[in-house]
One Martini backbone bead per residue (centre of mass of N, CA, C, O) as a GRO file, in nm:
protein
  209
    1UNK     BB    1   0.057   0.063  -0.020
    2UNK     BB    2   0.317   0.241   0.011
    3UNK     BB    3   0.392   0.236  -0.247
    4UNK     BB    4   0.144   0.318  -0.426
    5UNK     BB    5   0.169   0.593  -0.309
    6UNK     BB    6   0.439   0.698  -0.401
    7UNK     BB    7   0.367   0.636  -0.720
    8UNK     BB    8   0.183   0.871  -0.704
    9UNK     BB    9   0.327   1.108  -0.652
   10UNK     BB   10   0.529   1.080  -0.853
   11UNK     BB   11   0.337   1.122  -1.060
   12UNK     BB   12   0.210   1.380  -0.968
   13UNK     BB   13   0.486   1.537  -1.016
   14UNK     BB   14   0.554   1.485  -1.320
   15UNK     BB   15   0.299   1.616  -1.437
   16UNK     BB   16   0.338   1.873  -1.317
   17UNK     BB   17   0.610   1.948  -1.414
   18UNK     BB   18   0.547   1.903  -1.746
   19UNK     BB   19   0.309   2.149  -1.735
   20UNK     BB   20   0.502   2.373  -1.643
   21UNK     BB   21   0.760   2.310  -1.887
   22UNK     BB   22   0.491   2.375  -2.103
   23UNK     BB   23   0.468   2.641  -2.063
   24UNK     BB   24   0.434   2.923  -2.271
   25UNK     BB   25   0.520   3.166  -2.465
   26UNK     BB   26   0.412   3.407  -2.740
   27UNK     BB   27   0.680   3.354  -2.880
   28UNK     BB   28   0.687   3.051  -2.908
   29UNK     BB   29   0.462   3.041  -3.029
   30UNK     BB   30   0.498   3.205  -3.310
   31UNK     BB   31   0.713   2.970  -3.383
   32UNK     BB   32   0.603   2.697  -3.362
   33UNK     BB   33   0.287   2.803  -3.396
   34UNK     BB   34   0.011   2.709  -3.599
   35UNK     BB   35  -0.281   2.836  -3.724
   36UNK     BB   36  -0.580   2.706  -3.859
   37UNK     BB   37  -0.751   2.854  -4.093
   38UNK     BB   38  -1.048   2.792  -4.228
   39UNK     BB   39  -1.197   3.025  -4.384
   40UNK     BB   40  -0.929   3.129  -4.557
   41UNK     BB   41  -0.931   2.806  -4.627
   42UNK     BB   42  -1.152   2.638  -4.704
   43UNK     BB   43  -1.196   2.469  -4.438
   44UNK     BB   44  -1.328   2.212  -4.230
   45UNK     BB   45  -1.450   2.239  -3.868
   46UNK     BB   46  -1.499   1.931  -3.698
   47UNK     BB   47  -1.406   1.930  -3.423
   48UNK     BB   48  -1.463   1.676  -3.199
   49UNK     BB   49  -1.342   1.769  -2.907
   50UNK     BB   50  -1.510   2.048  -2.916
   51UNK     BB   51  -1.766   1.811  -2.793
   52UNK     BB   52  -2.012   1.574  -2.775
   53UNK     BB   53  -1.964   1.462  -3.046
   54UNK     BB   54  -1.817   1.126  -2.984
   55UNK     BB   55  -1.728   0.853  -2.838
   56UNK     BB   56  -1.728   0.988  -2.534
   57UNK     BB   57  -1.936   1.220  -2.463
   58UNK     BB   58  -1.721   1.480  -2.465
   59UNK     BB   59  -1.581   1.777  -2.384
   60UNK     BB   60  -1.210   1.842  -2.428
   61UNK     BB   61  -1.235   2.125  -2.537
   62UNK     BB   62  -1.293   2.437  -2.532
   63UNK     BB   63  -1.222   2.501  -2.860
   64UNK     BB   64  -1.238   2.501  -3.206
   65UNK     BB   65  -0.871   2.443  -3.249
   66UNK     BB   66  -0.622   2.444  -3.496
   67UNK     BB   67  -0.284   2.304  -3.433
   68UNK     BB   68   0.064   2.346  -3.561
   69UNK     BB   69   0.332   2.275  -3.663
   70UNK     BB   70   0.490   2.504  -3.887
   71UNK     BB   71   0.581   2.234  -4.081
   72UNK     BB   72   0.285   2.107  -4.050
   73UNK     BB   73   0.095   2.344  -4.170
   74UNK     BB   74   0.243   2.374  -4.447
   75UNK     BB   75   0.173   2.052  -4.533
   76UNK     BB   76  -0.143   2.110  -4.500
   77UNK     BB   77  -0.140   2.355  -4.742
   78UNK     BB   78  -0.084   2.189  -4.965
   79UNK     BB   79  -0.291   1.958  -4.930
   80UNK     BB   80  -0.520   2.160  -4.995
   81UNK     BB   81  -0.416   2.222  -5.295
   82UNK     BB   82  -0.452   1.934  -5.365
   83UNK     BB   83  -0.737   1.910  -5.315
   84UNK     BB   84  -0.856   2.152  -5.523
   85UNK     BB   85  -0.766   1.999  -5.801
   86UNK     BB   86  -0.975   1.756  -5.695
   87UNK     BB   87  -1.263   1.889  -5.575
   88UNK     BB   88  -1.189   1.907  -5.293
   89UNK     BB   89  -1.204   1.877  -4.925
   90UNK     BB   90  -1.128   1.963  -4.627
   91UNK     BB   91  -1.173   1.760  -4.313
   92UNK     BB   92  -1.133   1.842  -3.969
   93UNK     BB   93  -1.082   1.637  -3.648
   94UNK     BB   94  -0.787   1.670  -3.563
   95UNK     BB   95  -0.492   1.782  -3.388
   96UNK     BB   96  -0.344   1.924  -3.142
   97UNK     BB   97  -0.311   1.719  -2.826
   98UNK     BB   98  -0.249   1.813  -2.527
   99UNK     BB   99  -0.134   1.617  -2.280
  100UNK     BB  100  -0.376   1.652  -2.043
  101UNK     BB  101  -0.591   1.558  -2.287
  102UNK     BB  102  -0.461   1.240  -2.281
  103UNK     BB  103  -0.556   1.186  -2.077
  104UNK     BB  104  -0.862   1.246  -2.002
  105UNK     BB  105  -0.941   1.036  -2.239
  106UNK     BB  106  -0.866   0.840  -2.093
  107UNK     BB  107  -0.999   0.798  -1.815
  108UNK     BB  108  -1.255   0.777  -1.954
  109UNK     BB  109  -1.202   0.518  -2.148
  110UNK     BB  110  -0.975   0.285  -2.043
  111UNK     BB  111  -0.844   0.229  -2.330
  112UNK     BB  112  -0.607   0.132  -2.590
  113UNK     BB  113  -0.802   0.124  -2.831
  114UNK     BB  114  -0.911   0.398  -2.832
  115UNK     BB  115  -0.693   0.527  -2.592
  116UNK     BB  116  -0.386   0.628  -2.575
  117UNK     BB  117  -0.140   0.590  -2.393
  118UNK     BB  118   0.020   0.896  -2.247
  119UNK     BB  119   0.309   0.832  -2.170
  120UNK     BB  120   0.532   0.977  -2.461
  121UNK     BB  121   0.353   1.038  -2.656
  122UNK     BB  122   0.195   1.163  -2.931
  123UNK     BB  123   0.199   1.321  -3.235
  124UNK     BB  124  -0.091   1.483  -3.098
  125UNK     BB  125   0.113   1.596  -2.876
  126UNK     BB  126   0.311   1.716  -3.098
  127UNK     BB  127   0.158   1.837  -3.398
  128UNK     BB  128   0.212   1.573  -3.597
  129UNK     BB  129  -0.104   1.553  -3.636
  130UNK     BB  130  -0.385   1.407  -3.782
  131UNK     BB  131  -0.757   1.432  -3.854
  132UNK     BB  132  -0.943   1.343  -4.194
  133UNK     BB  133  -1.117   1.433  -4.493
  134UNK     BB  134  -1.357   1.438  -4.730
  135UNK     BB  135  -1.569   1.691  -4.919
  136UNK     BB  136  -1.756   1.800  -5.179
  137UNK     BB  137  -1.907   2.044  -5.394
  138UNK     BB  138  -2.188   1.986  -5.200
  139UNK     BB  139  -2.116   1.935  -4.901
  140UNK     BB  140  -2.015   1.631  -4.893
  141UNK     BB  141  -1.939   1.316  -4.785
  142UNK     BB  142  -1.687   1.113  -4.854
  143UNK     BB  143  -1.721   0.788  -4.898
  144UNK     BB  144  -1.527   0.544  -4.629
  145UNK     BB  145  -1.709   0.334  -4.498
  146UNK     BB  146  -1.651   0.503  -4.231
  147UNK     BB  147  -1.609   0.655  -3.966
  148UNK     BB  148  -1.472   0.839  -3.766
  149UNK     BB  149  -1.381   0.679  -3.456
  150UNK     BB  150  -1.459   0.425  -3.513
  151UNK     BB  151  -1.326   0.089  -3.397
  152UNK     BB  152  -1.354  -0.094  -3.592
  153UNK     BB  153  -1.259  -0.323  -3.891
  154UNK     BB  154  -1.337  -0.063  -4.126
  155UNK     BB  155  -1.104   0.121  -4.056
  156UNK     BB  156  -0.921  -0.028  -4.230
  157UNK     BB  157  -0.774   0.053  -4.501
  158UNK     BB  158  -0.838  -0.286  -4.604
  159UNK     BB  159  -1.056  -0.348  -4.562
  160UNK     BB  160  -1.364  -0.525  -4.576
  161UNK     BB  161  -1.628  -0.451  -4.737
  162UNK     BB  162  -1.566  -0.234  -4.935
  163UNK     BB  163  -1.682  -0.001  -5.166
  164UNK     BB  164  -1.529   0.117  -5.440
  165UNK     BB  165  -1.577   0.419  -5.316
  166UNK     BB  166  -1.443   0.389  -5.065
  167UNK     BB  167  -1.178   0.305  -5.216
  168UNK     BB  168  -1.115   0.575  -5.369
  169UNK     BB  169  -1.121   0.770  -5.108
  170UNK     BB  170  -0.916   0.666  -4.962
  171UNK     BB  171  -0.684   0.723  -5.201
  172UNK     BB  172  -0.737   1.008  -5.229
  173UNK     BB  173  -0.652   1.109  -4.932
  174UNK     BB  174  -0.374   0.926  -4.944
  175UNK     BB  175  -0.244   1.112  -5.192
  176UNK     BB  176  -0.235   1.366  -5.060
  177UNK     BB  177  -0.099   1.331  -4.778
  178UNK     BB  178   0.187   1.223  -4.922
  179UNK     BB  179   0.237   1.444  -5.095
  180UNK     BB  180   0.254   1.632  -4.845
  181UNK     BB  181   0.429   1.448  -4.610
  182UNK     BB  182   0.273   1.206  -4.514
  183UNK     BB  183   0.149   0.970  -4.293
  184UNK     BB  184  -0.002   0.696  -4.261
  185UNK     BB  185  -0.271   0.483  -4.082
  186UNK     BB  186  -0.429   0.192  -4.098
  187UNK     BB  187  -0.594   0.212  -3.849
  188UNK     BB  188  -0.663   0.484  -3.996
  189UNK     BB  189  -0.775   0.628  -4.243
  190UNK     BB  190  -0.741   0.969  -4.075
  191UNK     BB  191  -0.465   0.899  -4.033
  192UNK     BB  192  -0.151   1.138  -3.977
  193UNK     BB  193   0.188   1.197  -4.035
  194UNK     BB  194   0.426   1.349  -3.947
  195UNK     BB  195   0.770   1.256  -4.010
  196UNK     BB  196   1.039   1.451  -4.067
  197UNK     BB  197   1.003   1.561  -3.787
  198UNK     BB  198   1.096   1.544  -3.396
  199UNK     BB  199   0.865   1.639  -3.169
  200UNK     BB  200   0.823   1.714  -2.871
  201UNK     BB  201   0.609   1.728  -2.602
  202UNK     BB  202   0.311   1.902  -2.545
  203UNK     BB  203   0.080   2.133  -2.339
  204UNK     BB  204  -0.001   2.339  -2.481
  205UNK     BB  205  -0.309   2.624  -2.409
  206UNK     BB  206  -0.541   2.758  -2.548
  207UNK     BB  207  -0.742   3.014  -2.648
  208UNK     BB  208  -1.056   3.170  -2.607
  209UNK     BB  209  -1.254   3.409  -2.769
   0.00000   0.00000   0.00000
C-alpha cells in the first residue's frame, strides 16, 4: 500500500512538473505553433473532440481551434492545394492534442484500444499528426465505408466489405497527404503523421477568443 502510495506521488510530481515546463511564453507559440485558419483557406472545422458529438461523448476541448508545428502546417497548406485541384474539401476532426487532455480522454475512456495510453506522447501531443477526411464541391462528405472513430474493423484501410466508392475515396486521401509529406496510418483511415521531423511532446495549451 505504502509503494502504491509513493508511485501516486511521484505520478502526480512527474505530471505537475511536465505541465508547468510545457507553459509556453507567446513569443513561442509564434514561433513554433500555426494556427490553421479554416476560413480563409476553406478548410472544414469539424474538430471532434471540441464538442460532446464524439464516440465518448464528452467536450475535451474548450474551443475548436486547431493548432499544428510550423513545419506541419505548411505541409497540411499543400495538402489542402493538392486538394483543391481534385474538386475536394479538407474536413479537419482533430490537430494538435495538449498532454494533459490525452490524460483527461484517457481517463475517461480507459482502453488503449480506443485512446493510447499518454505514455510519452503520441504524434497529435506533439503537433505533428492530423485527423480528417474529404468532401465534394456540394458539401457531402466522401463515403470512407465508415466513420471518423469508428474503432471497429472497418477503419482498416484495406478493411474487407469496403465498396469500390469507399476504397476509391480512401485512395484519394491518401494520395493526397502523402504527397504533401505525410504518413498514413492503416489502423485509421483518417489519422496521418507529419514524419520529416521529431517534435518534443507539449502541454501548451489555447485560448478561447
Amino acid at each position: 500500500m505504502k509503494f502504491n502510495y509513493v508511485l501516486i506521488l511521484f505520478f502526480l510530481f512527474f505530471f505537475n512538473t511536465f505541465s508547468a515546463q510545457t507553459k509556453v511564453s507567446p513569443e513561442y507559440i509564434a514561433v513554433e505553433w500555426s494556427e490553421i485558419q479554416f476560413d480563409s483557406l476553406a478548410i472544414v472545422n469539424r474538430m471532434a473532440y471540441a464538442d460532446t458529438a464524439n464516440f465518448m461523448h464528452e467536450k475535451i476541448y474548450p474551443c475548436a481551434r486547431c493548432y499544428l508545428r510550423q513545419e506541419v502546417a505548411e505541409a497540411l497548406l499543400e495538402a489542402n492545394e493538392i486538394a483543391k485541384d481534385k474538386g475536394v474539401t479538407l474536413v479537419i476532426y482533430d490537430c494538435y492534442r495538449p498532454y494533459s487532455y490525452q490524460f483527461k480522454m484517457y481517463e475517461i475512456v480507459n482502453n488503449p484500444t480506443y485512446v493510447a495510453k499518454p505514455g510519452k506522447g503520441s504524434n497529435h501531443n506533439r503537433g505533428a499528426a492530423i485527423d480528417l477526411s474529404l468532401m465534394d464541391e456540394n458539401g457531402q462528405l466522401l463515403d470512407m465505408g465508415g466513420a471518423f472513430d469508428d474503432f471497429s474493423a472497418i477503419s482498416n484501410y484495406a478493411a474487407e466489405g469496403l465498396s469500390k466508392e469507399a476504397r476509391k475515396n480512401r485512395r484519394l486521401l491518401r494520395r493526397i497527404m502523402t504527397r504533401a509529406g505525410f504518413k498514413p496510418y492503416d489502423g485509421e483511415w483518417w489519422h496521418f503523421d507529419y514524419k520529416q521531423k521529431r517534435y518534443e511532446t507539449s502541454d501548451f495549451r489555447w485560448d478561447c477568443l
